[in-house]
PDB file of C-alpha atoms in Angstrom:
ATOM      1  CA  ILE A   1      25.778 149.440 -94.324  1.00  0.00           C
ATOM      2  CA  ARG A   2      25.634 147.765 -97.655  1.00  0.00           C
ATOM      3  CA  ASP A   3      26.165 144.069 -97.294  1.00  0.00           C
ATOM      4  CA  ARG A   4      25.215 141.465 -99.848  1.00  0.00           C
ATOM      5  CA  SER A   5      27.332 138.607 -98.488  1.00  0.00           C
ATOM      6  CA  PRO A   6      25.601 135.233 -98.110  1.00  0.00           C
ATOM      7  CA  SER A   7      24.467 134.124 -94.685  1.00  0.00           C
ATOM      8  CA  ARG A   8      22.771 130.858 -93.810  1.00  0.00           C
ATOM      9  CA  ARG A   9      21.463 132.174 -90.490  1.00  0.00           C
ATOM     10  CA  LEU A  10      19.801 135.297 -91.860  1.00  0.00           C
ATOM     11  CA  GLY A  11      18.557 133.747 -95.073  1.00  0.00           C
ATOM     12  CA  ASP A  12      18.129 136.104 -98.008  1.00  0.00           C
ATOM     13  CA  VAL A  13      17.938 139.317 -95.966  1.00  0.00           C
ATOM     14  CA  TYR A  14      21.326 140.393 -97.297  1.00  0.00           C
ATOM     15  CA  LYS A  15      20.252 139.855-100.903  1.00  0.00           C
ATOM     16  CA  ARG A  16      16.889 141.631-100.702  1.00  0.00           C
ATOM     17  CA  GLN A  17      17.753 145.061 -99.305  1.00  0.00           C
ATOM     18  CA  ASP A  18      20.298 147.530 -98.209  1.00  0.00           C
ATOM     19  CA  TYR A  19      20.172 148.773 -94.630  1.00  0.00           C
ATOM     20  CA  LEU A  20      21.564 151.971 -93.175  1.00  0.00           C
ATOM     21  CA  PHE A  21      22.929 152.113 -89.634  1.00  0.00           C
ATOM     22  CA  ILE A  22      23.733 155.340 -87.805  1.00  0.00           C
ATOM     23  CA  CYS A  23      27.016 155.300 -85.938  1.00  0.00           C
ATOM     24  CA  ASP A  24      28.366 157.988 -83.601  1.00  0.00           C
ATOM     25  CA  GLN A  25      32.099 158.257 -82.932  1.00  0.00           C
ATOM     26  CA  ASP A  26      31.737 157.907 -79.153  1.00  0.00           C
ATOM     27  CA  ASP A  27      29.695 154.691 -79.155  1.00  0.00           C
ATOM     28  CA  ARG A  28      30.634 151.055 -78.906  1.00  0.00           C
ATOM     29  CA  TRP A  29      28.486 148.513 -80.726  1.00  0.00           C
ATOM     30  CA  ALA A  30      27.704 145.151 -79.177  1.00  0.00           C
ATOM     31  CA  GLU A  31      29.572 142.472 -81.093  1.00  0.00           C
ATOM     32  CA  ASN A  32      26.333 141.053 -82.502  1.00  0.00           C
ATOM     33  CA  LYS A  33      24.582 144.369 -83.250  1.00  0.00           C
ATOM     34  CA  ARG A  34      24.599 144.136 -87.022  1.00  0.00           C
ATOM     35  CA  ALA A  35      23.360 140.545 -87.139  1.00  0.00           C
ATOM     36  CA  ALA A  36      20.777 141.173 -84.401  1.00  0.00           C
ATOM     37  CA  VAL A  37      19.305 144.205 -86.167  1.00  0.00           C
ATOM     38  CA  LEU A  38      19.213 142.425 -89.544  1.00  0.00           C
ATOM     39  CA  GLU A  39      17.480 139.518 -87.834  1.00  0.00           C
ATOM     40  CA  THR A  40      14.860 141.918 -86.434  1.00  0.00           C
ATOM     41  CA  PHE A  41      14.292 143.370 -89.911  1.00  0.00           C
ATOM     42  CA  GLU A  42      13.807 139.883 -91.314  1.00  0.00           C
ATOM     43  CA  LYS A  43      11.458 138.705 -88.550  1.00  0.00           C
ATOM     44  CA  THR A  44       9.257 141.823 -88.474  1.00  0.00           C
ATOM     45  CA  GLY A  45       9.296 143.225 -92.000  1.00  0.00           C
ATOM     46  CA  ALA A  46       9.924 146.653 -90.448  1.00  0.00           C
ATOM     47  CA  ASP A  47      11.221 149.689 -92.305  1.00  0.00           C
ATOM     48  CA  MET A  48      13.160 150.814 -89.226  1.00  0.00           C
ATOM     49  CA  VAL A  49      14.592 149.090 -86.181  1.00  0.00           C
ATOM     50  CA  ILE A  50      15.238 150.955 -82.947  1.00  0.00           C
ATOM     51  CA  HIS A  51      17.190 148.925 -80.408  1.00  0.00           C
ATOM     52  CA  ASN A  52      18.102 149.420 -76.774  1.00  0.00           C
ATOM     53  CA  GLY A  53      21.347 150.727 -75.327  1.00  0.00           C
ATOM     54  CA  VAL A  54      23.013 151.953 -72.148  1.00  0.00           C
ATOM     55  CA  HIS A  55      25.379 154.752 -71.160  1.00  0.00           C
ATOM     56  CA  ILE A  56      28.948 153.861 -70.192  1.00  0.00           C
ATOM     57  CA  ASP A  57      31.734 155.867 -68.618  1.00  0.00           C
ATOM     58  CA  SER A  58      35.182 156.443 -70.135  1.00  0.00           C
ATOM     59  CA  GLU A  59      36.332 153.111 -68.684  1.00  0.00           C
ATOM     60  CA  GLY A  60      33.482 151.196 -70.329  1.00  0.00           C
ATOM     61  CA  LYS A  61      31.499 150.636 -67.125  1.00  0.00           C
ATOM     62  CA  VAL A  62      27.694 150.722 -67.503  1.00  0.00           C
ATOM     63  CA  ILE A  63      26.360 153.811 -65.659  1.00  0.00           C
ATOM     64  CA  SER A  64      22.675 153.842 -66.611  1.00  0.00           C
ATOM     65  CA  GLU A  65      19.550 151.808 -66.897  1.00  0.00           C
ATOM     66  CA  PRO A  66      18.656 150.716 -70.456  1.00  0.00           C
ATOM     67  CA  PHE A  67      17.422 153.552 -72.691  1.00  0.00           C
ATOM     68  CA  PHE A  68      13.995 151.960 -73.179  1.00  0.00           C
ATOM     69  CA  THR A  69      13.467 152.079 -69.410  1.00  0.00           C
ATOM     70  CA  THR A  70      15.026 155.456 -68.687  1.00  0.00           C
ATOM     71  CA  TYR A  71      13.535 157.357 -71.622  1.00  0.00           C
ATOM     72  CA  ARG A  72      10.326 155.317 -72.137  1.00  0.00           C
ATOM     73  CA  ILE A  73      11.241 154.628 -75.750  1.00  0.00           C
ATOM     74  CA  GLY A  74       8.544 152.847 -77.719  1.00  0.00           C
ATOM     75  CA  ASP A  75       5.350 153.285 -79.722  1.00  0.00           C
ATOM     76  CA  GLY A  76       3.388 156.500 -79.300  1.00  0.00           C
ATOM     77  CA  LYS A  77       3.285 159.050 -82.094  1.00  0.00           C
ATOM     78  CA  ILE A  78       1.944 161.986 -80.092  1.00  0.00           C
ATOM     79  CA  ARG A  79       4.070 161.199 -77.014  1.00  0.00           C
ATOM     80  CA  ASN A  80       7.171 160.937 -79.214  1.00  0.00           C
ATOM     81  CA  ILE A  81       6.487 164.312 -80.826  1.00  0.00           C
ATOM     82  CA  LEU A  82       5.991 166.003 -77.458  1.00  0.00           C
ATOM     83  CA  ARG A  83       8.838 164.288 -75.642  1.00  0.00           C
ATOM     84  CA  SER A  84      10.869 162.289 -78.124  1.00  0.00           C
ATOM     85  CA  ARG A  85      13.890 160.393 -76.909  1.00  0.00           C
ATOM     86  CA  TYR A  86      15.037 158.796 -80.110  1.00  0.00           C
ATOM     87  CA  SER A  87      18.739 158.028 -80.248  1.00  0.00           C
ATOM     88  CA  GLY A  88      20.049 157.969 -83.777  1.00  0.00           C
ATOM     89  CA  CYS A  89      22.851 155.656 -82.748  1.00  0.00           C
ATOM     90  CA  CYS A  90      20.193 153.021 -81.904  1.00  0.00           C
ATOM     91  CA  MET A  91      18.469 153.209 -85.313  1.00  0.00           C
ATOM     92  CA  ALA A  92      18.770 151.386 -88.594  1.00  0.00           C
ATOM     93  CA  PHE A  93      16.470 151.693 -91.567  1.00  0.00           C
ATOM     94  CA  THR A  94      15.946 150.472 -95.096  1.00  0.00           C
ATOM     95  CA  ARG A  95      17.086 152.332 -98.166  1.00  0.00           C
ATOM     96  CA  GLU A  96      13.402 152.828 -99.034  1.00  0.00           C
ATOM     97  CA  MET A  97      12.797 154.481 -95.662  1.00  0.00           C
ATOM     98  CA  ALA A  98      15.858 156.710 -96.245  1.00  0.00           C
ATOM     99  CA  GLN A  99      14.133 158.081 -99.333  1.00  0.00           C
ATOM    100  CA  LYS A 100      11.207 159.151 -97.123  1.00  0.00           C
ATOM    101  CA  ILE A 101      13.520 160.646 -94.484  1.00  0.00           C
ATOM    102  CA  LEU A 102      15.786 162.593 -96.826  1.00  0.00           C
ATOM    103  CA  PRO A 103      16.388 165.352 -97.412  1.00  0.00           C
ATOM    104  CA  MET A 104      16.133 166.483 -93.826  1.00  0.00           C
ATOM    105  CA  PRO A 105      14.434 169.888 -93.634  1.00  0.00           C
ATOM    106  CA  PRO A 106      16.777 172.735 -92.596  1.00  0.00           C
ATOM    107  CA  LYS A 107      14.511 173.805 -89.702  1.00  0.00           C
ATOM    108  CA  ILE A 108      14.851 170.456 -87.936  1.00  0.00           C
ATOM    109  CA  ASP A 109      17.160 170.727 -84.930  1.00  0.00           C
ATOM    110  CA  ALA A 110      17.778 167.022 -84.224  1.00  0.00           C
ATOM    111  CA  TYR A 111      18.362 164.457 -86.932  1.00  0.00           C
ATOM    112  CA  ASP A 112      17.362 161.520 -84.723  1.00  0.00           C
ATOM    113  CA  ARG A 113      14.024 163.106 -83.781  1.00  0.00           C
ATOM    114  CA  TRP A 114      13.278 163.659 -87.482  1.00  0.00           C
ATOM    115  CA  ILE A 115      14.255 160.113 -88.486  1.00  0.00           C
ATOM    116  CA  GLY A 116      12.245 158.479 -85.714  1.00  0.00           C
ATOM    117  CA  THR A 117       9.165 160.621 -86.310  1.00  0.00           C
ATOM    118  CA  VAL A 118       9.175 160.008 -90.068  1.00  0.00           C
ATOM    119  CA  GLY A 119       9.635 156.305 -89.353  1.00  0.00           C
ATOM    120  CA  GLU A 120       6.590 156.287 -87.101  1.00  0.00           C
ATOM    121  CA  PHE A 121       4.316 158.156 -89.491  1.00  0.00           C
ATOM    122  CA  LEU A 122       5.497 156.802 -92.839  1.00  0.00           C
ATOM    123  CA  GLY A 123       6.773 153.339 -92.046  1.00  0.00           C
ATOM    124  CA  LYS A 124       6.773 150.425 -89.672  1.00  0.00           C
ATOM    125  CA  ILE A 125       9.105 150.488 -86.672  1.00  0.00           C
ATOM    126  CA  ALA A 126      10.235 147.430 -84.757  1.00  0.00           C
ATOM    127  CA  TYR A 127      11.595 147.993 -81.239  1.00  0.00           C
ATOM    128  CA  ASP A 128      14.300 145.556 -80.168  1.00  0.00           C
ATOM    129  CA  ASP A 129      14.837 145.464 -76.395  1.00  0.00           C
ATOM    130  CA  ARG A 130      18.337 143.935 -76.634  1.00  0.00           C
ATOM    131  CA  ILE A 131      21.248 146.113 -75.492  1.00  0.00           C
ATOM    132  CA  LEU A 132      23.185 146.571 -78.723  1.00  0.00           C
ATOM    133  CA  LEU A 133      24.867 149.914 -78.079  1.00  0.00           C
ATOM    134  CA  TYR A 134      27.098 151.353 -75.359  1.00  0.00           C
ATOM    135  CA  HIS A 135      26.981 155.172 -75.479  1.00  0.00           C
ATOM    136  CA  ARG A 136      30.123 156.646 -73.944  1.00  0.00           C
ATOM    137  CA  MET A 137      29.545 159.694 -71.746  1.00  0.00           C
ATOM    138  CA  HIS A 138      32.405 162.171 -71.500  1.00  0.00           C
ATOM    139  CA  GLY A 139      33.007 165.911 -71.214  1.00  0.00           C
ATOM    140  CA  ASP A 140      32.732 166.523 -74.962  1.00  0.00           C
ATOM    141  CA  ASN A 141      29.307 164.920 -75.629  1.00  0.00           C
ATOM    142  CA  VAL A 142      27.208 167.029 -78.011  1.00  0.00           C
ATOM    143  CA  THR A 143      23.852 165.949 -76.565  1.00  0.00           C
ATOM    144  CA  THR A 144      22.373 168.454 -74.175  1.00  0.00           C
ATOM    145  CA  ASN A 145      19.185 168.596 -72.141  1.00  0.00           C
ATOM    146  CA  THR A 146      19.285 172.279 -71.224  1.00  0.00           C
ATOM    147  CA  ARG A 147      16.874 174.109 -73.494  1.00  0.00           C
ATOM    148  CA  SER A 148      14.139 176.549 -72.629  1.00  0.00           C
ATOM    149  CA  ILE A 149      10.500 175.577 -72.954  1.00  0.00           C
ATOM    150  CA  GLY A 150      10.175 178.185 -75.727  1.00  0.00           C
ATOM    151  CA  VAL A 151      12.934 176.558 -77.772  1.00  0.00           C
ATOM    152  CA  ILE A 152      11.441 173.104 -77.205  1.00  0.00           C
ATOM    153  CA  LEU A 153       7.975 174.273 -78.242  1.00  0.00           C
ATOM    154  CA  SER A 154       9.326 176.025 -81.338  1.00  0.00           C
ATOM    155  CA  THR A 155      11.279 172.939 -82.461  1.00  0.00           C
ATOM    156  CA  ARG A 156       8.214 170.696 -81.992  1.00  0.00           C
ATOM    157  CA  ILE A 157       6.043 173.071 -84.038  1.00  0.00           C
ATOM    158  CA  ASP A 158       8.667 173.056 -86.811  1.00  0.00           C
ATOM    159  CA  LEU A 159       8.769 169.240 -86.620  1.00  0.00           C
ATOM    160  CA  VAL A 160       4.999 168.937 -87.064  1.00  0.00           C
ATOM    161  CA  LYS A 161       4.951 171.432 -89.950  1.00  0.00           C
ATOM    162  CA  GLU A 162       7.764 169.672 -91.789  1.00  0.00           C
ATOM    163  CA  LEU A 163       6.236 166.261 -91.079  1.00  0.00           C
ATOM    164  CA  ARG A 164       2.928 167.374 -92.636  1.00  0.00           C
ATOM    165  CA  LYS A 165       4.819 168.494 -95.759  1.00  0.00           C
ATOM    166  CA  ARG A 166       6.640 165.146 -95.937  1.00  0.00           C
ATOM    167  CA  ILE A 167       3.442 163.152 -95.526  1.00  0.00           C
ATOM    168  CA  ARG A 168       1.835 165.147 -98.357  1.00  0.00           C
ATOM    169  CA  ARG A 169       4.915 164.574-100.541  1.00  0.00           C
ATOM    170  CA  GLU A 170       4.755 160.819 -99.920  1.00  0.00           C
ATOM    171  CA  ARG A 171       1.028 160.676-100.716  1.00  0.00           C
ATOM    172  CA  ARG A 172       1.646 162.388-104.063  1.00  0.00           C
ATOM    173  CA  ALA A 173       4.485 159.993-104.942  1.00  0.00           C
TER     174      ALA A 173
END
């Protein structure tokens, strides 16, 4: 989002930077998500904030443990490459971080894995344990967990190769 409106509670955070939030069509944001994430940016000086969430059913009833618990989301560069569980809908990042993330290489199969990995290697991530997203589960969800080990291995190799290129690009800049 681009928001430069004044705010006494969040100080000058609105004036200093632009922040980008990822939003999926089947999610419901907590009422305070935007303010909470901006507060985390201000308190931590992070380039990216990843916050917690839960799955809900079509009626809005919570049907899962928090993502951070279920998927062991948190620090760990190597662990996150091997078994990443980033959820793009739980991410926000600065415009400066977006310049490091984009363009996304064509070989990358999951935008959220790319964004989270680049954030870990080329920026500072703050993890916010608050539940700020309700991910609706229904019959038309795009997310799938049924991939062969060969496909998983191939996508991770592509991720590492593209990450190395991006790190080199950033060092030259």
